[in-house]
Short mmCIF file of C-alpha atoms and ligand atoms in Angstrom, two decimals:
data_model
loop_
_atom_site.label_atom_id
_atom_site.label_comp_id
_atom_site.label_asym_id
_atom_site.label_seq_id
_atom_site.Cartn_x
_atom_site.Cartn_y
_atom_site.Cartn_z
CA UNK A 28 107.84 116.99 95.99
CA UNK A 29 104.41 116.72 94.37
CA UNK A 30 101.44 118.80 95.38
CA UNK A 31 97.73 118.39 94.64
CA UNK A 32 95.85 121.44 93.34
CA UNK A 33 92.11 121.14 94.07
CA UNK A 34 89.28 123.52 93.19
CA UNK A 35 86.28 122.71 95.34
CA UNK A 36 82.56 122.78 94.74
CA UNK A 37 82.09 119.95 92.27
CA UNK A 38 79.70 117.11 93.22
CA UNK A 39 81.35 113.74 92.56
CA UNK A 40 79.43 111.39 90.28
CA UNK A 41 80.18 108.31 88.24
CA UNK A 42 81.85 104.95 88.78
CA UNK A 43 85.27 103.72 89.86
CA UNK A 44 86.91 100.35 90.56
CA UNK A 45 88.84 100.06 93.79
CA UNK A 46 92.37 98.65 93.66
CA UNK A 47 93.78 95.82 95.84
CA UNK A 48 94.68 96.54 99.45
CA UNK A 49 98.06 97.88 100.63
CA UNK A 50 97.51 96.27 104.06
CA UNK A 51 96.86 92.90 102.45
CA UNK A 52 99.63 93.05 99.84
CA UNK A 53 102.41 93.98 102.28
CA UNK A 54 102.09 90.99 104.65
CA UNK A 55 101.49 88.71 101.66
CA UNK A 56 104.75 89.93 100.11
CA UNK A 57 106.49 88.99 103.37
CA UNK A 58 104.80 85.58 103.42
CA UNK A 59 106.03 84.90 99.86
CA UNK A 60 109.55 84.26 101.20
CA UNK A 61 108.32 81.32 103.29
CA UNK A 62 109.04 79.17 100.23
CA UNK A 63 111.88 79.23 97.72
CA UNK A 64 109.32 78.87 94.90
CA UNK A 65 108.16 81.85 92.82
CA UNK A 66 104.96 83.64 93.74
CA UNK A 67 103.00 86.05 91.53
CA UNK A 68 100.69 88.68 92.96
CA UNK A 69 98.29 89.10 90.03
CA UNK A 70 96.99 92.54 90.89
CA UNK A 71 99.42 94.13 93.30
CA UNK A 72 98.72 97.78 94.09
CA UNK A 73 101.09 100.35 92.52
CA UNK A 74 102.00 102.09 95.81
CA UNK A 75 105.27 103.44 97.17
CA UNK A 76 105.01 101.22 100.29
CA UNK A 77 104.79 98.18 97.99
CA UNK A 78 107.82 99.36 96.03
CA UNK A 79 109.78 99.85 99.26
CA UNK A 80 108.85 96.37 100.46
CA UNK A 81 110.08 95.07 97.10
CA UNK A 82 113.39 96.86 97.63
CA UNK A 83 113.77 95.19 101.04
CA UNK A 84 113.09 91.74 99.55
CA UNK A 85 115.64 92.46 96.84
CA UNK A 86 118.20 93.45 99.50
CA UNK A 87 117.56 90.10 101.18
CA UNK A 88 118.45 88.31 97.93
CA UNK A 89 115.00 87.80 96.34
CA UNK A 90 114.31 88.70 92.71
CA UNK A 91 111.27 91.04 92.55
CA UNK A 92 109.87 91.83 89.10
CA UNK A 93 107.01 94.21 88.41
CA UNK A 94 105.06 93.44 85.19
CA UNK A 95 102.36 96.08 84.99
CA UNK A 96 99.93 95.31 87.77
CA UNK A 97 101.45 91.92 88.60
CA UNK A 98 104.42 91.46 90.88
CA UNK A 99 106.62 88.37 90.81
CA UNK A 100 108.68 87.41 93.86
CA UNK A 101 111.38 84.76 93.43
CA UNK A 102 112.93 84.01 96.85
CA UNK A 103 115.20 81.26 95.47
CA UNK A 104 118.31 83.40 95.94
CA UNK A 105 117.37 84.76 99.35
CA UNK A 106 120.63 84.79 101.29
CA UNK A 107 120.44 87.50 103.91
CA UNK A 108 118.84 87.49 107.33
CA UNK A 109 119.68 91.10 108.12
CA UNK A 110 116.98 93.71 107.48
CA UNK A 111 118.46 96.81 105.85
CA UNK A 112 118.12 99.62 108.39
CA UNK A 113 117.66 102.52 105.99
CA UNK A 114 115.03 100.67 103.95
CA UNK A 115 113.28 99.28 107.04
CA UNK A 116 112.81 102.84 108.30
CA UNK A 117 110.97 103.72 105.13
CA UNK A 118 108.11 101.39 105.94
CA UNK A 119 107.17 100.22 109.39
CA UNK A 120 105.49 97.16 108.03
CA UNK A 121 108.91 95.75 107.17
CA UNK A 122 108.87 94.44 110.76
CA UNK A 123 106.61 91.61 109.75
CA UNK A 124 109.38 90.16 107.64
CA UNK A 125 110.84 89.03 110.97
CA UNK A 126 108.67 85.91 111.16
CA UNK A 127 109.40 84.75 107.60
CA UNK A 128 113.16 85.48 107.89
CA UNK A 129 113.32 83.47 111.14
CA UNK A 130 111.45 80.62 109.44
CA UNK A 131 113.94 80.61 106.53
CA UNK A 132 117.18 81.16 108.41
CA UNK A 133 116.36 80.47 112.08
CA UNK A 134 117.96 83.83 112.82
CA UNK A 135 117.21 87.46 112.01
CA UNK A 136 118.63 90.89 112.66
CA UNK A 137 116.44 93.97 112.52
CA UNK A 138 116.54 97.46 113.89
CA UNK A 139 113.67 99.21 115.57
CA UNK A 140 111.48 100.42 112.68
CA UNK A 141 110.97 103.64 114.59
CA UNK A 142 107.88 105.74 115.03
CA UNK A 143 106.06 107.72 112.41
CA UNK A 144 103.70 110.66 112.21
CA UNK A 145 100.85 108.84 113.93
CA UNK A 146 102.63 107.41 116.93
CA UNK A 147 105.62 105.68 118.50
CA UNK A 148 104.69 102.41 116.85
CA UNK A 149 106.48 100.09 119.34
CA UNK A 150 107.13 96.45 118.42
CA UNK A 151 106.98 94.91 121.92
CA UNK A 152 103.96 92.75 120.95
CA UNK A 153 105.82 91.39 117.90
CA UNK A 154 108.81 90.45 120.07
CA UNK A 155 106.61 89.04 122.86
CA UNK A 156 104.81 86.79 120.38
CA UNK A 157 108.06 85.48 118.91
CA UNK A 158 109.54 84.94 122.35
CA UNK A 159 106.47 82.82 123.19
CA UNK A 160 107.45 80.63 120.22
CA UNK A 161 110.90 80.16 121.75
CA UNK A 162 112.81 82.83 119.78
CA UNK A 163 115.69 84.19 121.84
CA UNK A 164 115.84 87.96 121.37
CA UNK A 165 118.32 90.45 122.62
CA UNK A 166 118.64 94.12 121.75
CA UNK A 167 121.94 95.88 121.52
CA UNK A 168 122.28 99.54 120.50
CA UNK A 169 118.98 99.67 118.70
CA UNK A 170 119.67 96.39 116.84
CA UNK A 171 117.50 93.37 117.60
CA UNK A 172 119.20 89.99 117.32
CA UNK A 173 116.82 87.03 117.05
CA UNK A 174 117.89 83.39 117.46
CA UNK A 175 115.23 81.03 116.17
CA UNK A 176 117.13 77.76 116.47
CA UNK A 177 114.86 76.65 119.30
CA UNK A 178 111.55 77.90 117.91
CA UNK A 179 108.70 75.54 118.50
CA UNK A 180 104.93 75.33 118.14
CA UNK A 181 103.01 76.36 121.26
CA UNK A 182 100.65 78.93 122.74
CA UNK A 183 100.93 82.66 122.03
CA UNK A 184 98.74 85.28 123.72
CA UNK A 185 98.69 88.95 122.79
CA UNK A 186 98.02 91.65 125.41
CA UNK A 187 96.53 93.75 122.59
CA UNK A 188 95.23 92.49 119.20
CA UNK A 189 98.02 94.00 117.08
CA UNK A 190 97.55 93.54 113.31
CA UNK A 191 101.27 93.29 112.45
CA UNK A 192 102.20 91.14 115.44
CA UNK A 193 99.37 88.71 114.60
CA UNK A 194 100.65 88.46 111.01
CA UNK A 195 104.26 88.02 112.17
CA UNK A 196 103.44 85.13 114.50
CA UNK A 197 101.16 83.44 111.92
CA UNK A 198 104.04 83.45 109.43
CA UNK A 199 106.57 82.30 112.06
CA UNK A 200 104.36 79.30 112.98
CA UNK A 201 103.35 77.80 109.62
CA UNK A 202 106.44 75.56 109.31
CA UNK A 203 106.78 74.73 113.03
CA UNK A 204 105.99 71.05 113.65
CA UNK A 205 102.84 70.72 115.80
CA UNK A 206 99.97 73.03 116.70
CA UNK A 207 100.31 76.73 117.55
CA UNK A 208 97.36 78.48 119.16
CA UNK A 209 97.46 82.28 118.99
CA UNK A 210 94.89 84.05 121.18
CA UNK A 211 93.61 87.63 121.39
CA UNK A 212 94.66 88.15 117.74
CA UNK A 213 93.65 91.03 115.52
CA UNK A 214 90.55 90.25 113.38
CA UNK A 215 91.13 92.60 110.44
CA UNK A 216 90.01 91.32 107.02
CA UNK A 217 93.59 91.58 105.74
CA UNK A 218 94.50 88.86 108.27
CA UNK A 219 91.82 86.62 106.81
CA UNK A 220 93.34 87.38 103.36
CA UNK A 221 96.79 86.39 104.68
CA UNK A 222 95.31 83.12 105.97
CA UNK A 223 93.84 82.44 102.50
CA UNK A 224 97.22 83.15 100.92
CA UNK A 225 99.14 80.92 103.34
CA UNK A 226 96.64 78.05 102.97
CA UNK A 227 96.82 78.31 99.16
CA UNK A 228 100.62 77.91 99.62
CA UNK A 229 99.95 74.66 101.52
CA UNK A 230 99.80 75.92 105.10
CA UNK A 231 97.13 74.84 107.55
CA UNK A 232 95.84 77.98 109.29
CA UNK A 233 92.35 78.48 110.67
CA UNK A 234 90.45 80.99 112.78
CA UNK A 235 91.53 84.25 111.12
CA UNK A 236 88.76 86.81 111.68
CA UNK A 237 88.04 85.37 115.10
CA UNK A 238 89.91 86.04 118.36
CA UNK A 239 91.97 82.82 118.09
CA UNK A 240 94.06 81.50 115.22
CA UNK A 241 95.27 77.89 115.07
CA UNK A 242 98.28 76.88 112.93
CA UNK A 243 99.05 73.21 112.21
CA UNK A 244 102.69 73.17 111.09
CA UNK A 245 103.51 71.66 107.69
CA UNK A 246 106.80 70.63 106.16
CA UNK A 247 107.00 73.03 103.23
CA UNK A 248 105.05 75.61 101.26
CA UNK A 249 104.90 76.17 97.50
CA UNK A 250 104.64 79.22 95.30
CA UNK A 251 101.26 80.36 93.94
CA UNK A 252 99.52 83.08 91.96
CA UNK A 253 97.26 85.25 94.10
CA UNK A 254 95.19 88.44 94.01
CA UNK A 255 95.04 90.34 97.32
CA UNK A 256 91.64 91.55 98.59
CA UNK A 257 90.26 94.96 97.57
CA UNK A 258 91.25 98.00 99.70
CA UNK A 259 88.45 98.80 102.15
CA UNK A 260 90.14 102.06 103.22
CA UNK A 261 90.52 103.32 99.66
CA UNK A 262 86.85 102.41 99.11
CA UNK A 263 85.83 104.20 102.29
CA UNK A 264 87.87 107.26 101.30
CA UNK A 265 86.19 107.51 97.88
CA UNK A 266 82.73 107.11 99.46
CA UNK A 267 83.67 109.94 101.85
CA UNK A 268 84.69 112.05 98.85
CA UNK A 269 81.23 111.60 97.37
CA UNK A 270 79.63 112.32 100.76
CA UNK A 271 81.49 115.61 101.38
CA UNK A 272 80.61 116.89 97.91
CA UNK A 273 76.94 115.96 97.98
CA UNK A 274 77.52 113.53 95.13
CA UNK A 275 76.43 110.11 94.01
CA UNK A 276 78.98 107.43 93.02
CA UNK A 277 79.14 103.72 92.37
CA UNK A 278 82.27 101.82 93.48
CA UNK A 279 83.17 98.39 92.13
CA UNK A 280 85.45 95.77 93.75
CA UNK A 281 84.46 96.78 97.31
CA UNK A 282 84.78 94.40 100.30
CA UNK A 283 81.37 95.59 101.58
CA UNK A 284 81.05 92.84 104.19
CA UNK A 285 84.19 94.22 105.87
CA UNK A 286 82.95 97.81 105.91
CA UNK A 287 79.84 97.81 108.10
CA UNK A 288 81.33 100.17 110.72
CA UNK A 289 82.10 102.76 108.02
CA UNK A 290 78.75 102.28 106.27
CA UNK A 291 76.98 102.70 109.58
CA UNK A 292 78.63 106.10 110.22
CA UNK A 293 78.00 107.32 106.66
CA UNK A 294 74.30 106.33 107.06
CA UNK A 295 74.19 108.14 110.41
CA UNK A 296 75.27 111.26 108.42
CA UNK A 297 72.25 110.68 106.09
CA UNK A 298 74.11 109.12 103.17
CA UNK A 299 72.12 106.42 101.33
CA UNK A 300 74.32 103.38 100.76
CA UNK A 301 73.12 100.52 98.54
CA UNK A 302 75.01 97.25 98.12
CA UNK A 303 74.89 95.64 94.70
CA UNK A 304 76.34 92.42 93.23
CA UNK A 305 79.31 94.32 91.83
CA UNK A 306 79.79 96.98 94.50
CA UNK A 307 78.28 99.85 96.44
CA UNK A 308 76.45 103.07 95.56
CA UNK A 309 76.52 106.10 97.83
CA UNK A 310 74.00 108.93 97.43
CA UNK A 311 74.92 111.89 99.64
CA UNK A 312 72.37 114.26 101.26
CA UNK A 313 72.29 117.98 100.52
CA UNK A 314 73.86 118.52 103.97
CA UNK A 315 75.52 115.85 106.11
CA UNK A 316 74.19 115.32 109.62
CA UNK A 317 76.69 115.01 112.44
CA UNK A 318 77.38 111.59 114.01
CA UNK A 319 76.85 111.21 117.74
CA UNK A 320 80.23 109.63 118.51
CA UNK A 321 82.86 107.79 116.49
CA UNK A 322 85.31 105.58 118.44
CA UNK A 323 88.16 103.90 116.54
CA UNK A 324 88.72 100.31 117.56
CA UNK A 325 90.27 97.10 116.29
CA UNK A 326 88.12 95.37 113.61
CA UNK A 327 85.18 94.98 113.49
CA UNK A 328 85.04 98.34 115.28
CA UNK A 329 85.44 101.58 113.38
CA UNK A 330 88.86 101.52 111.57
CA UNK A 331 91.45 104.06 112.69
CA UNK A 332 92.52 104.40 109.02
CA UNK A 333 89.14 106.02 108.27
CA UNK A 334 89.12 108.45 111.26
CA UNK A 335 90.69 111.39 109.44
CA UNK A 336 88.30 111.07 106.48
CA UNK A 337 85.17 111.00 108.67
CA UNK A 338 86.51 113.91 110.70
CA UNK A 339 86.75 115.88 107.45
CA UNK A 340 83.09 115.06 106.74
CA UNK A 341 82.11 116.16 110.25
CA UNK A 342 83.60 119.62 109.71
CA UNK A 343 80.73 120.54 107.35
CA UNK A 344 77.90 118.61 109.05
CA UNK A 345 74.83 120.37 110.47
CA UNK A 346 75.88 120.01 114.10
CA UNK A 347 78.59 118.72 116.47
CA UNK A 348 80.30 115.34 116.12
CA UNK A 349 82.62 113.68 118.64
CA UNK A 350 85.51 111.39 117.65
CA UNK A 351 87.75 109.33 119.92
CA UNK A 352 90.99 107.91 118.48
CA UNK A 353 91.68 104.82 120.60
CA UNK A 354 94.23 103.05 118.43
CA UNK A 355 97.06 105.53 117.78
CA UNK A 356 98.20 108.21 120.19
CA UNK A 357 98.89 110.94 117.66
CA UNK A 358 96.48 110.72 114.77
CA UNK A 359 95.01 114.22 114.55
CA UNK A 360 97.80 115.74 112.46
CA UNK A 361 95.23 116.85 109.87
CA UNK A 362 93.19 118.97 112.28
CA UNK A 363 95.42 122.07 112.30
CA UNK A 364 95.15 122.49 108.55
CA UNK A 365 91.40 121.70 108.54
CA UNK A 366 90.92 124.57 111.04
CA UNK A 367 92.98 126.80 108.73
CA UNK A 368 90.39 125.94 106.04
CA UNK A 369 87.62 127.29 108.34
CA UNK A 370 86.73 124.13 110.26
CA UNK A 371 86.01 124.33 113.99
CA UNK A 372 87.72 121.37 115.64
CA UNK A 373 88.88 121.14 119.25
CA UNK A 374 91.27 118.38 120.29
CA UNK A 375 91.62 117.20 123.88
CA UNK A 376 94.06 114.28 124.07
CA UNK A 377 92.41 111.48 122.08
CA UNK A 378 89.03 113.24 121.67
CA UNK A 379 88.06 115.61 118.82
CA UNK A 380 84.97 117.85 119.15
CA UNK A 381 83.95 118.92 115.64
CA UNK A 382 81.41 121.72 115.28
CA UNK A 383 80.01 121.65 111.75
CA UNK A 384 80.48 124.87 109.77
CA UNK A 385 78.63 126.13 106.71
CA UNK A 386 81.65 126.30 104.47
CA UNK A 387 85.34 125.51 104.16
CA UNK A 388 87.80 127.77 102.33
CA UNK A 389 90.70 126.69 100.16
CA UNK A 390 94.19 127.00 101.60
CA UNK A 391 97.72 125.71 101.19
CA UNK A 392 97.93 122.70 103.57
CA UNK A 393 100.43 119.91 104.29
CA UNK A 394 99.87 116.17 104.42
CA UNK A 395 101.59 114.84 107.58
CA UNK A 396 100.56 111.22 107.20
CA UNK A 397 98.87 108.99 104.66
CA UNK A 398 95.25 109.17 105.80
CA UNK A 399 95.46 112.75 107.11
CA UNK A 400 96.65 113.78 103.67
CA UNK A 401 93.68 112.06 102.05
CA UNK A 402 91.38 113.88 104.51
CA UNK A 403 92.83 117.25 103.49
CA UNK A 404 92.17 116.39 99.84
CA UNK A 405 88.54 115.54 100.74
CA UNK A 406 88.20 118.93 102.48
CA UNK A 407 89.60 120.59 99.37
CA UNK A 408 86.93 118.95 97.23
CA UNK A 409 84.36 120.80 99.35
CA UNK A 410 86.16 124.09 100.04
CA UNK A 411 85.39 127.32 98.25
CA UNK A 412 88.35 128.22 96.04
CA UNK A 413 91.66 126.42 95.59
CA UNK A 414 93.34 124.09 98.06
CA UNK A 415 96.96 123.01 97.62
CA UNK A 416 97.95 119.86 99.44
CA UNK A 417 101.72 119.58 99.89
CA UNK A 418 103.69 116.36 100.53
CA UNK A 419 101.37 114.45 98.23
CA UNK A 420 103.91 111.63 98.15
CA UNK A 421 102.65 110.61 101.63
CA UNK A 422 99.21 109.99 100.07
CA UNK A 423 100.86 107.83 97.39
CA UNK A 424 101.89 105.40 100.13
CA UNK A 425 98.36 104.04 100.18
CA UNK A 426 96.47 105.45 97.21
CA UNK A 427 97.29 104.75 93.56
CA UNK A 428 97.21 108.32 92.20
CA UNK A 429 94.22 109.44 94.24
CA UNK A 430 93.84 112.45 91.95
CA UNK A 431 93.07 110.16 88.99
CA UNK A 432 90.22 108.46 90.81
CA UNK A 433 88.80 111.79 92.04
CA UNK A 434 89.16 113.48 88.65
CA UNK A 435 87.40 110.58 86.96
CA UNK A 436 84.52 111.12 89.35
CA UNK A 437 84.32 114.81 88.37
CA UNK A 438 86.66 116.58 90.80
CA UNK A 439 88.77 119.49 89.64
CA UNK A 440 92.12 118.18 90.85
CA UNK A 441 95.66 118.09 89.42
CA UNK A 442 99.01 116.87 90.59
CA UNK A 443 101.86 119.32 90.07
CA UNK A 444 105.51 119.58 91.04
CA UNK A 445 105.78 121.83 94.10
CA UNK A 446 106.85 125.40 93.22
C1 EPZ B 22 98.37 98.02 110.73
O1 EPZ B 22 99.45 98.67 111.41
C2 EPZ B 22 98.15 98.84 109.46
N1 EPZ B 22 99.33 98.78 108.64
C3 EPZ B 22 97.83 100.29 109.83
O2 EPZ B 22 97.52 100.98 108.62
C4 EPZ B 22 96.57 100.28 110.72
O3 EPZ B 22 96.29 101.61 111.11
C5 EPZ B 22 96.80 99.40 111.93
O4 EPZ B 22 97.18 98.08 111.52
C6 EPZ B 22 95.54 99.29 112.79
O5 EPZ B 22 94.50 98.77 112.04
C7 EPZ B 22 99.55 97.67 107.86
O6 EPZ B 22 98.80 96.71 107.91
C8 EPZ B 22 100.74 97.68 107.00
P1 EPZ B 22 98.85 97.53 115.16
P2 EPZ B 22 100.12 97.93 112.68
O7 EPZ B 22 100.07 96.71 115.48
O8 EPZ B 22 100.22 96.49 112.48
C9 EPZ B 22 100.29 99.45 119.24
C10 EPZ B 22 97.57 102.80 107.13
O9 EPZ B 22 97.25 103.97 107.20
N2 EPZ B 22 101.35 98.41 119.20
O10 EPZ B 22 97.49 96.88 115.19
O11 EPZ B 22 101.36 98.67 113.02
C11 EPZ B 22 100.50 100.49 118.14
O12 EPZ B 22 101.41 101.49 118.57
C12 EPZ B 22 98.34 102.13 108.26
O13 EPZ B 22 97.33 102.00 106.16
C13 EPZ B 22 102.11 98.24 120.33
O14 EPZ B 22 101.96 98.90 121.33
O15 EPZ B 22 99.03 98.24 113.78
C14 EPZ B 22 99.11 101.05 117.98
O16 EPZ B 22 98.87 102.01 118.99
C15 EPZ B 22 98.53 103.12 109.41
N3 EPZ B 22 103.11 97.28 120.29
C16 EPZ B 22 98.22 99.83 118.19
O17 EPZ B 22 99.01 98.89 118.90
C17 EPZ B 22 103.31 96.52 119.16
O18 EPZ B 22 104.22 95.63 119.19
C18 EPZ B 22 97.74 99.20 116.88
O19 EPZ B 22 98.87 98.80 116.16
C19 EPZ B 22 102.53 96.72 118.04
C20 EPZ B 22 101.51 97.68 118.07
#
């Protein structure tokens, strides 16, 4: 397994271009099978989660070809409605292939994707949404059998605005004759991107980004070429890296209009953020101020995927910050190791009380999940001495070689094989 070796104390400076978004590309890859035409994702992020999704599509009979940064999906030969258990367990987001498979075959078999480091990750909202479209679902020994022969357009309401469940039902509805109204949907920007993608394929979806999405069914969809939106979490992570090191960086290809909650917290910590035509500049203060309270919420609230990174910043702020993680029940896996680096964080259920300290000290730490791993790397950029982040492959799930971006901005960081 790879590890990251980081020597802290360098201020980050310079410029970097953010890659396309994992959480846009994955549902778009699932949507590509809604037609038997070829689709090309022009700039598809080089991430392990994307590769795993490609493996699942290949298992289902699609031809998936990577040409540099572009990814071609040819679903012509798709002939399998059964999700491969072992592969599906590798990425939770495989669950939103359920809608497209049902649309293609009017039946689907999946197993429970299982929890992960940040929580149990149930799929009850996915199944409830599909049932409301008339899918008959029964579970037997951990296997979920879906019969979509009587699927029909109608009304779907979510008890909670789940991102994946919203995407699943959108994709299940696009070829259902009539109008489907989906209420209390997630409003994440990646859902707006999925709507753009589906409509470019010939679908008629509206309302993404609001609390209600309306789908007018069409007869068929066609293949397209498409570039997913930029990754707002990668952008936020790199801005946080500049912030924790007292640096000044300029990021290009940033979806700034989707990042106001993150910008607002960085400004509260005394960072100066300036939006330009081509991106965003962050100028960090000598010492970060604490933020009063950070509560993770569905978009447009503060994104849970940026909680770990802002918690890392708070560990060296000039006072006490409070964080509340409302979205996932177990998303403080990074705190133990941050405290081993000299941070002073107290966790009580979903609340973290972070007392800023003057300095962090390098240590050997372990990434437990994608964003927690990135947060440990950020702490290493600041810490005195060397930090070694183990299980770096978890970071590769959502960041294209994070060490390259950080090194190009002046960090002393290297990827090595673990001893
Ligand atoms: C998506 O996960 C993202 N993943 C996550 O990013 C992100 O953290 C999350 O949305 C929230 O923004 C992708 O888009 C591939 P949810 P998803 O369904 O769809 C509960 C990252 O680091 N829930 O909105 O799984 C669930 O347990 C990853 O890039 C149910 O109870 O998120 C959680 O507590 C991590 N039943 C909450 O809802 C369900 O059926 C939010 O989950 C589904 C979800």
